[in-house]
PDB file of C-alpha atoms in Angstrom:
ATOM      1  CA  MET J   1     -37.663  47.125  11.573  1.00 43.00           C
ATOM      2  CA  LYS J   2     -38.749  44.035  13.263  1.00 41.00           C
ATOM      3  CA  THR J   3     -39.071  40.893  11.222  1.00 40.00           C
ATOM      4  CA  SER J   4     -41.468  38.114  12.162  1.00 42.00           C
ATOM      5  CA  VAL J   5     -40.771  34.549  12.425  1.00 40.00           C
ATOM      6  CA  PRO J   6     -43.527  32.454  11.103  1.00 42.00           C
ATOM      7  CA  PRO J   7     -44.454  29.506  13.203  1.00 43.00           C
ATOM      8  CA  LYS J   8     -42.932  26.294  12.797  1.00 41.00           C
ATOM      9  CA  ASP J   9     -45.236  23.994  11.086  1.00 45.00           C
ATOM     10  CA  ASP J  10     -44.761  20.554  12.534  1.00 44.00           C
ATOM     11  CA  SER J  11     -46.148  19.038   9.202  1.00 43.00           C
ATOM     12  CA  SER J  12     -43.200  20.126   7.124  1.00 39.00           C
ATOM     13  CA  PRO J  13     -40.287  17.660   6.538  1.00 40.00           C
ATOM     14  CA  SER J  14     -37.610  17.936   9.133  1.00 41.00           C
ATOM     15  CA  GLN J  15     -34.323  19.448   7.916  1.00 41.00           C
ATOM     16  CA  ASP J  16     -32.441  18.351  11.203  1.00 45.00           C
ATOM     17  CA  THR J  17     -29.215  16.747   9.671  1.00 43.00           C
ATOM     18  CA  THR J  18     -28.184  15.385  13.093  1.00 49.00           C
ATOM     19  CA  SER J  19     -27.301  11.495  13.123  1.00 45.00           C
ATOM     20  CA  SER J  20     -30.190   9.219  14.439  1.00 53.00           C
ATOM     21  CA  PRO J  21     -29.323   6.494  16.829  1.00 55.00           C
ATOM     22  CA  HIS J  22     -29.620   4.084  13.972  1.00 56.00           C
ATOM     23  CA  ASP J  23     -27.097   5.767  12.070  1.00 48.00           C
ATOM     24  CA  GLU J  24     -24.964   6.021  15.160  1.00 53.00           C
ATOM     25  CA  ASP J  25     -25.277   2.315  15.918  1.00 57.00           C
ATOM     26  CA  ASP J  26     -24.490   1.313  11.975  1.00 55.00           C
ATOM     27  CA  ALA J  27     -21.220   3.562  12.434  1.00 51.00           C
ATOM     28  CA  ALA J  28     -20.079   1.655  15.627  1.00 58.00           C
ATOM     29  CA  LEU J  29     -21.084  -1.730  14.084  1.00 62.00           C
ATOM     30  CA  HIS J  30     -18.674  -0.707  10.965  1.00 49.00           C
ATOM     31  CA  SER J  31     -15.903   0.391  13.320  1.00 52.00           C
ATOM     32  CA  MET J  32     -16.208  -2.717  15.330  1.00 62.00           C
ATOM     33  CA  ARG J  33     -16.046  -5.146  12.358  1.00 61.00           C
ATOM     34  CA  LEU J  34     -13.132  -3.340  10.799  1.00 54.00           C
ATOM     35  CA  ARG J  35     -11.199  -3.776  14.176  1.00 61.00           C
ATOM     36  CA  GLU J  36     -12.252  -7.341  14.134  1.00 66.00           C
ATOM     37  CA  LEU J  37     -10.962  -7.611  10.470  1.00 60.00           C
ATOM     38  CA  HIS J  38      -7.606  -6.068  11.508  1.00 61.00           C
ATOM     39  CA  HIS J  39      -7.098  -8.081  14.463  1.00 68.00           C
ATOM     40  CA  SER J  40      -7.672 -11.362  12.349  1.00 73.00           C
ATOM     41  CA  VAL J  41      -5.265 -10.364   9.596  1.00 70.00           C
ATOM     42  CA  HIS J  42      -2.806  -9.058  11.725  1.00 71.00           C
ATOM     43  CA  ASN J  43      -2.846 -12.315  13.596  1.00 79.00           C
ATOM     44  CA  GLY J  44      -2.857 -14.520  10.487  1.00 80.00           C
ATOM     45  CA  LEU J  45       0.307 -12.610   9.117  1.00 79.00           C
ATOM     46  CA  ASN J  46       2.065 -12.948  12.201  1.00 81.00           C
ATOM     47  CA  LEU J  47       1.370 -16.771  12.109  1.00 86.00           C
ATOM     48  CA  ILE J  48       2.506 -16.944   8.659  1.00 86.00           C
ATOM     49  CA  SER J  49       5.793 -15.047   9.443  1.00 84.00           C
ATOM     50  CA  SER J  50       6.641 -17.347  12.499  1.00 88.00           C
ATOM     51  CA  ALA J  51       5.896 -20.383  10.560  1.00 87.00           C
ATOM     52  CA  LEU J  52       8.376 -19.200   7.813  1.00 87.00           C
ATOM     53  CA  GLN J  53      10.957 -18.534  10.464  1.00 89.00           C
ATOM     54  CA  VAL J  54      10.815 -22.003  11.606  1.00 89.00           C
ATOM     55  CA  GLN J  55      10.939 -23.442   8.124  1.00 88.00           C
ATOM     56  CA  ALA J  56      14.120 -21.166   7.560  1.00 89.00           C
ATOM     57  CA  ARG J  57      15.862 -22.072  10.953  1.00 89.00           C
ATOM     58  CA  ARG J  58      15.337 -25.970   9.911  1.00 88.00           C
ATOM     59  CA  SER J  59      16.648 -25.869   6.450  1.00 89.00           C
ATOM     60  CA  GLY J  60      20.021 -26.602   5.386  1.00 87.00           C
ATOM     61  CA  ASN J  61      20.067 -25.150   2.262  1.00 88.00           C
ATOM     62  CA  ALA J  62      21.515 -21.536   2.305  1.00 88.00           C
ATOM     63  CA  GLU J  63      19.456 -20.322  -0.555  1.00 89.00           C
ATOM     64  CA  VAL J  64      16.330 -21.544   0.870  1.00 88.00           C
ATOM     65  CA  ARG J  65      16.778 -19.753   3.994  1.00 88.00           C
ATOM     66  CA  ARG J  66      17.522 -16.386   2.115  1.00 86.00           C
ATOM     67  CA  GLU J  67      14.286 -16.661   0.007  1.00 85.00           C
ATOM     68  CA  LEU J  68      12.089 -17.784   3.430  1.00 87.00           C
ATOM     69  CA  GLY J  69      14.150 -14.512   4.911  1.00 84.00           C
ATOM     70  CA  ILE J  70      12.727 -12.164   2.257  1.00 79.00           C
ATOM     71  CA  ALA J  71       9.384 -13.659   2.659  1.00 81.00           C
ATOM     72  CA  VAL J  72       9.296 -13.250   6.212  1.00 84.00           C
ATOM     73  CA  SER J  73      10.735  -9.253   5.569  1.00 77.00           C
ATOM     74  CA  ARG J  74       7.762  -8.730   3.136  1.00 73.00           C
ATOM     75  CA  ILE J  75       5.040 -10.331   5.704  1.00 80.00           C
ATOM     76  CA  GLU J  76       6.523  -8.021   8.485  1.00 79.00           C
ATOM     77  CA  SER J  77       6.470  -4.845   6.499  1.00 72.00           C
ATOM     78  CA  LEU J  78       2.788  -5.829   5.793  1.00 70.00           C
ATOM     79  CA  VAL J  79       2.172  -6.072   9.338  1.00 77.00           C
ATOM     80  CA  ARG J  80       3.494  -2.782   9.820  1.00 72.00           C
ATOM     81  CA  LEU J  81       1.730  -1.346   6.900  1.00 64.00           C
ATOM     82  CA  HIS J  82      -1.472  -2.630   8.353  1.00 63.00           C
ATOM     83  CA  GLU J  83      -0.762  -1.459  11.869  1.00 69.00           C
ATOM     84  CA  HIS J  84      -0.191   1.938  10.698  1.00 62.00           C
ATOM     85  CA  ALA J  85      -3.298   2.219   7.992  1.00 56.00           C
ATOM     86  CA  TYR J  86      -5.972   0.893  10.717  1.00 58.00           C
ATOM     87  CA  GLN J  87      -4.848   3.242  13.614  1.00 58.00           C
ATOM     88  CA  HIS J  88      -6.868   5.652  11.560  1.00 51.00           C
ATOM     89  CA  GLU J  89     -10.705   5.561  10.800  1.00 49.00           C
ATOM     90  CA  PRO J  90     -10.979   6.123   7.102  1.00 47.00           C
ATOM     91  CA  ALA J  91     -12.658   9.734   7.531  1.00 48.00           C
ATOM     92  CA  ARG J  92      -9.535  10.778   9.246  1.00 47.00           C
ATOM     93  CA  ALA J  93      -6.648   9.249   7.142  1.00 53.00           C
ATOM     94  CA  PRO J  94      -3.102  10.137   7.390  1.00 62.00           C
ATOM     95  CA  ASN J  95      -0.861  11.842   5.432  1.00 84.00           C
ATOM     96  CA  ALA J  96      -0.142   9.391   2.832  1.00 88.00           C
ATOM     97  CA  SER J  97       3.026  11.017   1.414  1.00 90.00           C
ATOM     98  CA  GLU J  98       4.483  10.693   4.989  1.00 89.00           C
ATOM     99  CA  HIS J  99       3.028   7.400   5.578  1.00 86.00           C
ATOM    100  CA  PHE J 100       4.620   5.962   2.543  1.00 89.00           C
ATOM    101  CA  GLU J 101       7.905   7.394   3.118  1.00 90.00           C
ATOM    102  CA  LYS J 102       7.972   6.007   6.471  1.00 86.00           C
ATOM    103  CA  LEU J 103       7.087   2.596   5.053  1.00 84.00           C
ATOM    104  CA  ALA J 104      10.221   3.542   2.350  1.00 87.00           C
ATOM    105  CA  ARG J 105      12.372   3.453   5.271  1.00 85.00           C
ATOM    106  CA  GLN J 106      10.812   0.438   7.006  1.00 80.00           C
ATOM    107  CA  LEU J 107      11.700  -1.428   3.496  1.00 81.00           C
ATOM    108  CA  GLN J 108      15.382  -0.484   3.619  1.00 82.00           C
ATOM    109  CA  ALA J 109      15.729  -1.461   6.995  1.00 78.00           C
ATOM    110  CA  ALA J 110      14.020  -4.905   6.310  1.00 74.00           C
ATOM    111  CA  LEU J 111      15.387  -5.749   3.037  1.00 76.00           C
ATOM    112  CA  VAL J 112      18.830  -4.098   2.317  1.00 80.00           C
ATOM    113  CA  ASP J 113      21.811  -5.476   4.025  1.00 76.00           C
ATOM    114  CA  PRO J 114      22.965  -2.539   6.493  1.00 73.00           C
ATOM    115  CA  ARG J 115      26.666  -3.403   4.992  1.00 76.00           C
ATOM    116  CA  SER J 116      25.547  -2.426   1.517  1.00 81.00           C
ATOM    117  CA  ALA J 117      25.732   1.382   0.049  1.00 83.00           C
ATOM    118  CA  ARG J 118      22.478   0.806  -1.320  1.00 87.00           C
ATOM    119  CA  LEU J 119      19.677   3.447  -0.894  1.00 88.00           C
ATOM    120  CA  LEU J 120      16.106   3.828  -1.054  1.00 90.00           C
ATOM    121  CA  ALA J 121      14.799   7.428  -2.086  1.00 93.00           C
ATOM    122  CA  PHE J 122      11.536   8.797  -1.722  1.00 94.00           C
ATOM    123  CA  THR J 123       9.916  11.656  -3.513  1.00 95.00           C
ATOM    124  CA  CYS J 124       6.430  12.840  -3.660  1.00 95.00           C
ATOM    125  CA  ASP J 125       4.669  15.563  -5.795  1.00 91.00           C
ATOM    126  CA  ALA J 126       2.384  16.665  -2.589  1.00 90.00           C
ATOM    127  CA  GLU J 127       0.801  15.963   0.161  1.00 89.00           C
ATOM    128  CA  PHE J 128      -2.261  13.755  -0.087  1.00 90.00           C
ATOM    129  CA  GLN J 129      -4.836  11.437   2.053  1.00 87.00           C
ATOM    130  CA  LEU J 130      -6.015   8.160   1.125  1.00 86.00           C
ATOM    131  CA  GLU J 131      -8.776   5.952   3.097  1.00 82.00           C
ATOM    132  CA  ALA J 132      -7.637   3.062   5.095  1.00 74.00           C
ATOM    133  CA  GLY J 133      -8.289   0.666   2.326  1.00 76.00           C
ATOM    134  CA  MET J 134      -6.475   2.416  -0.373  1.00 84.00           C
ATOM    135  CA  LEU J 135      -3.704   2.980   1.789  1.00 83.00           C
ATOM    136  CA  VAL J 136      -3.262  -0.951   2.170  1.00 78.00           C
ATOM    137  CA  SER J 137      -3.676  -1.481  -1.396  1.00 83.00           C
ATOM    138  CA  LEU J 138      -1.015   1.211  -2.455  1.00 88.00           C
ATOM    139  CA  GLY J 139       1.145  -0.069   0.246  1.00 86.00           C
ATOM    140  CA  SER J 140       1.110  -3.509  -0.937  1.00 84.00           C
ATOM    141  CA  VAL J 141       1.909  -2.473  -4.476  1.00 90.00           C
ATOM    142  CA  LEU J 142       4.909  -0.185  -3.325  1.00 91.00           C
ATOM    143  CA  ILE J 143       6.374  -3.407  -1.023  1.00 86.00           C
ATOM    144  CA  GLU J 144       6.016  -5.714  -4.086  1.00 88.00           C
ATOM    145  CA  LEU J 145       7.701  -3.458  -6.413  1.00 92.00           C
ATOM    146  CA  VAL J 146      10.542  -2.279  -4.072  1.00 91.00           C
ATOM    147  CA  THR J 147      11.196  -5.781  -3.084  1.00 86.00           C
ATOM    148  CA  ASN J 148      11.568  -6.600  -6.599  1.00 87.00           C
ATOM    149  CA  ALA J 149      14.174  -3.720  -7.399  1.00 91.00           C
ATOM    150  CA  ILE J 150      16.109  -4.800  -4.414  1.00 88.00           C
ATOM    151  CA  LYS J 151      16.039  -8.561  -5.320  1.00 85.00           C
ATOM    152  CA  TYR J 152      16.748  -8.370  -8.980  1.00 87.00           C
ATOM    153  CA  GLY J 153      17.855  -4.655  -9.483  1.00 89.00           C
ATOM    154  CA  LYS J 154      21.110  -2.859  -8.889  1.00 90.00           C
ATOM    155  CA  GLY J 155      22.235   0.240  -7.138  1.00 92.00           C
ATOM    156  CA  ASP J 156      20.073   2.418  -5.600  1.00 93.00           C
ATOM    157  CA  VAL J 157      16.061   2.328  -5.687  1.00 94.00           C
ATOM    158  CA  ARG J 158      14.217   5.375  -6.226  1.00 96.00           C
ATOM    159  CA  ILE J 159      10.572   5.789  -5.177  1.00 96.00           C
ATOM    160  CA  SER J 160       8.311   8.375  -6.717  1.00 96.00           C
ATOM    161  CA  LEU J 161       4.582   9.321  -6.114  1.00 96.00           C
ATOM    162  CA  HIS J 162       2.520  11.558  -8.092  1.00 96.00           C
ATOM    163  CA  PRO J 163      -1.093  11.852  -6.844  1.00 94.00           C
ATOM    164  CA  GLY J 164      -3.831  13.175  -8.996  1.00 93.00           C
ATOM    165  CA  PRO J 165      -7.579  13.929  -8.825  1.00 91.00           C
ATOM    166  CA  ALA J 166      -8.350  10.344 -10.225  1.00 93.00           C
ATOM    167  CA  SER J 167      -5.406   8.105 -10.005  1.00 94.00           C
ATOM    168  CA  ILE J 168      -2.004   7.960  -8.347  1.00 95.00           C
ATOM    169  CA  THR J 169       1.227   6.989 -10.313  1.00 96.00           C
ATOM    170  CA  MET J 170       3.769   5.290  -8.619  1.00 96.00           C
ATOM    171  CA  ALA J 171       7.403   5.112 -10.253  1.00 97.00           C
ATOM    172  CA  ILE J 172       9.823   2.489  -8.808  1.00 96.00           C
ATOM    173  CA  GLU J 173      13.658   2.780 -10.584  1.00 96.00           C
ATOM    174  CA  ASP J 174      16.734   1.212  -9.997  1.00 94.00           C
ATOM    175  CA  ASP J 175      19.972   1.309 -12.158  1.00 92.00           C
ATOM    176  CA  GLY J 176      19.671  -2.316 -13.449  1.00 88.00           C
ATOM    177  CA  ASP J 177      19.679  -3.099 -17.068  1.00 83.00           C
ATOM    178  CA  GLY J 178      15.876  -3.385 -17.329  1.00 82.00           C
ATOM    179  CA  PHE J 179      13.491  -5.986 -18.144  1.00 84.00           C
ATOM    180  CA  PRO J 180      14.343  -8.474 -21.140  1.00 78.00           C
ATOM    181  CA  VAL J 181      12.661  -7.856 -24.487  1.00 82.00           C
ATOM    182  CA  PRO J 182      10.175  -9.151 -25.164  1.00 83.00           C
ATOM    183  CA  PHE J 183       8.759  -9.197 -21.423  1.00 83.00           C
ATOM    184  CA  ASP J 184       4.837  -9.693 -21.027  1.00 81.00           C
ATOM    185  CA  ILE J 185       3.727  -9.038 -17.422  1.00 83.00           C
ATOM    186  CA  PRO J 186       0.988 -11.459 -17.638  1.00 78.00           C
ATOM    187  CA  ARG J 187       2.912 -14.095 -19.336  1.00 80.00           C
ATOM    188  CA  ASP J 188       6.389 -13.767 -18.159  1.00 80.00           C
ATOM    189  CA  ALA J 189       6.148 -12.176 -14.966  1.00 83.00           C
ATOM    190  CA  GLY J 190       6.267 -13.848 -11.478  1.00 81.00           C
ATOM    191  CA  PHE J 191       3.284 -14.000  -9.031  1.00 80.00           C
ATOM    192  CA  GLY J 192       4.276 -10.911  -7.300  1.00 80.00           C
ATOM    193  CA  LEU J 193       4.189  -8.650 -10.321  1.00 86.00           C
ATOM    194  CA  ARG J 194       1.073 -10.539 -11.593  1.00 87.00           C
ATOM    195  CA  LEU J 195      -0.741  -9.708  -8.576  1.00 85.00           C
ATOM    196  CA  VAL J 196       0.463  -5.837  -8.617  1.00 89.00           C
ATOM    197  CA  SER J 197      -0.866  -5.815 -12.078  1.00 90.00           C
ATOM    198  CA  ARG J 198      -4.195  -7.263 -10.724  1.00 89.00           C
ATOM    199  CA  VAL J 199      -4.342  -4.861  -8.296  1.00 89.00           C
ATOM    200  CA  CYS J 200      -3.856  -1.959 -10.637  1.00 92.00           C
ATOM    201  CA  ALA J 201      -6.443  -3.385 -13.176  1.00 91.00           C
ATOM    202  CA  ASN J 202      -8.944  -3.800 -10.440  1.00 90.00           C
ATOM    203  CA  SER J 203      -8.888  -0.088  -9.670  1.00 91.00           C
ATOM    204  CA  GLY J 204      -9.228   0.933 -13.292  1.00 93.00           C
ATOM    205  CA  GLY J 205      -5.254   1.604 -13.528  1.00 94.00           C
ATOM    206  CA  THR J 206      -2.307   0.024 -15.290  1.00 93.00           C
ATOM    207  CA  LEU J 207       1.213  -1.498 -14.704  1.00 93.00           C
ATOM    208  CA  SER J 208       3.712  -1.054 -17.195  1.00 92.00           C
ATOM    209  CA  ILE J 209       7.546  -1.111 -18.000  1.00 90.00           C
ATOM    210  CA  ASP J 210       9.115   2.184 -19.349  1.00 91.00           C
ATOM    211  CA  ARG J 211      11.267   1.384 -22.090  1.00 89.00           C
ATOM    212  CA  THR J 212      12.158   5.082 -22.709  1.00 91.00           C
ATOM    213  CA  VAL J 213      15.019   5.053 -20.104  1.00 90.00           C
ATOM    214  CA  PRO J 214      18.416   3.139 -20.074  1.00 90.00           C
ATOM    215  CA  PHE J 215      17.514   1.547 -16.608  1.00 92.00           C
ATOM    216  CA  THR J 216      14.965  -0.335 -15.041  1.00 92.00           C
ATOM    217  CA  ARG J 217      11.511   1.591 -14.430  1.00 95.00           C
ATOM    218  CA  VAL J 218       8.177   0.240 -13.281  1.00 95.00           C
ATOM    219  CA  VAL J 219       5.091   2.601 -13.366  1.00 96.00           C
ATOM    220  CA  ALA J 220       2.113   1.616 -11.325  1.00 96.00           C
ATOM    221  CA  VAL J 221      -1.093   3.685 -11.721  1.00 96.00           C
ATOM    222  CA  ILE J 222      -3.892   3.277  -9.147  1.00 94.00           C
ATOM    223  CA  GLY J 223      -7.258   4.233  -9.744  1.00 93.00           C
ATOM    224  CA  LEU J 224      -8.837   6.177  -6.707  1.00 88.00           C
ATOM    225  CA  ARG J 225     -12.448   5.037  -5.862  1.00 70.00           C
ATOM    226  CA  ALA J 226     -15.065   7.723  -6.203  1.00 58.00           C
TER     227      ALA J 226
END
């Protein structure tokens, strides 16, 4: 049986879903602005790192040189994180679990004395993807918490990620004795932990200290943008 096809009615609304030149121009402009932003941030971080290294070389105080060295390592880790994140468009984000495992290895190389037996262990429940902005935010949280664990904790550092549909839970553990009691993050924490707490809160998540374990465990919950 032959089925007739009605003639096209030019007056009916178009169902064409192809992108218009205007949409393509907007996408190209957005991509260009992202690249410009990345370039600006990358250069700014490198300038800060260079300035801190100069100050460290000029300082005659070993403790000051050590603190500046830690700051430089943090910045260099952020540079590598930013480079890796913005090699990908948000619509084609990398495997985030693989990305953070690589970052953990970079942090160990940057922050742990090679003569030390301390290790950074990384686990993740499942593979997942994030757009570039969230990748950088979560990476910044990981860098700060791991840096604190290496600087103030004891023994090995364990990083675990638990991705969920609406949030990602990150737990950082070490073999230290934990935080003093009482310890209120907004009141008692240093700038780094307060910054992490703000990042978590702004995403709809939380930063907390797990008191149910006999070692140091900090848990960050980062809400995912809809």
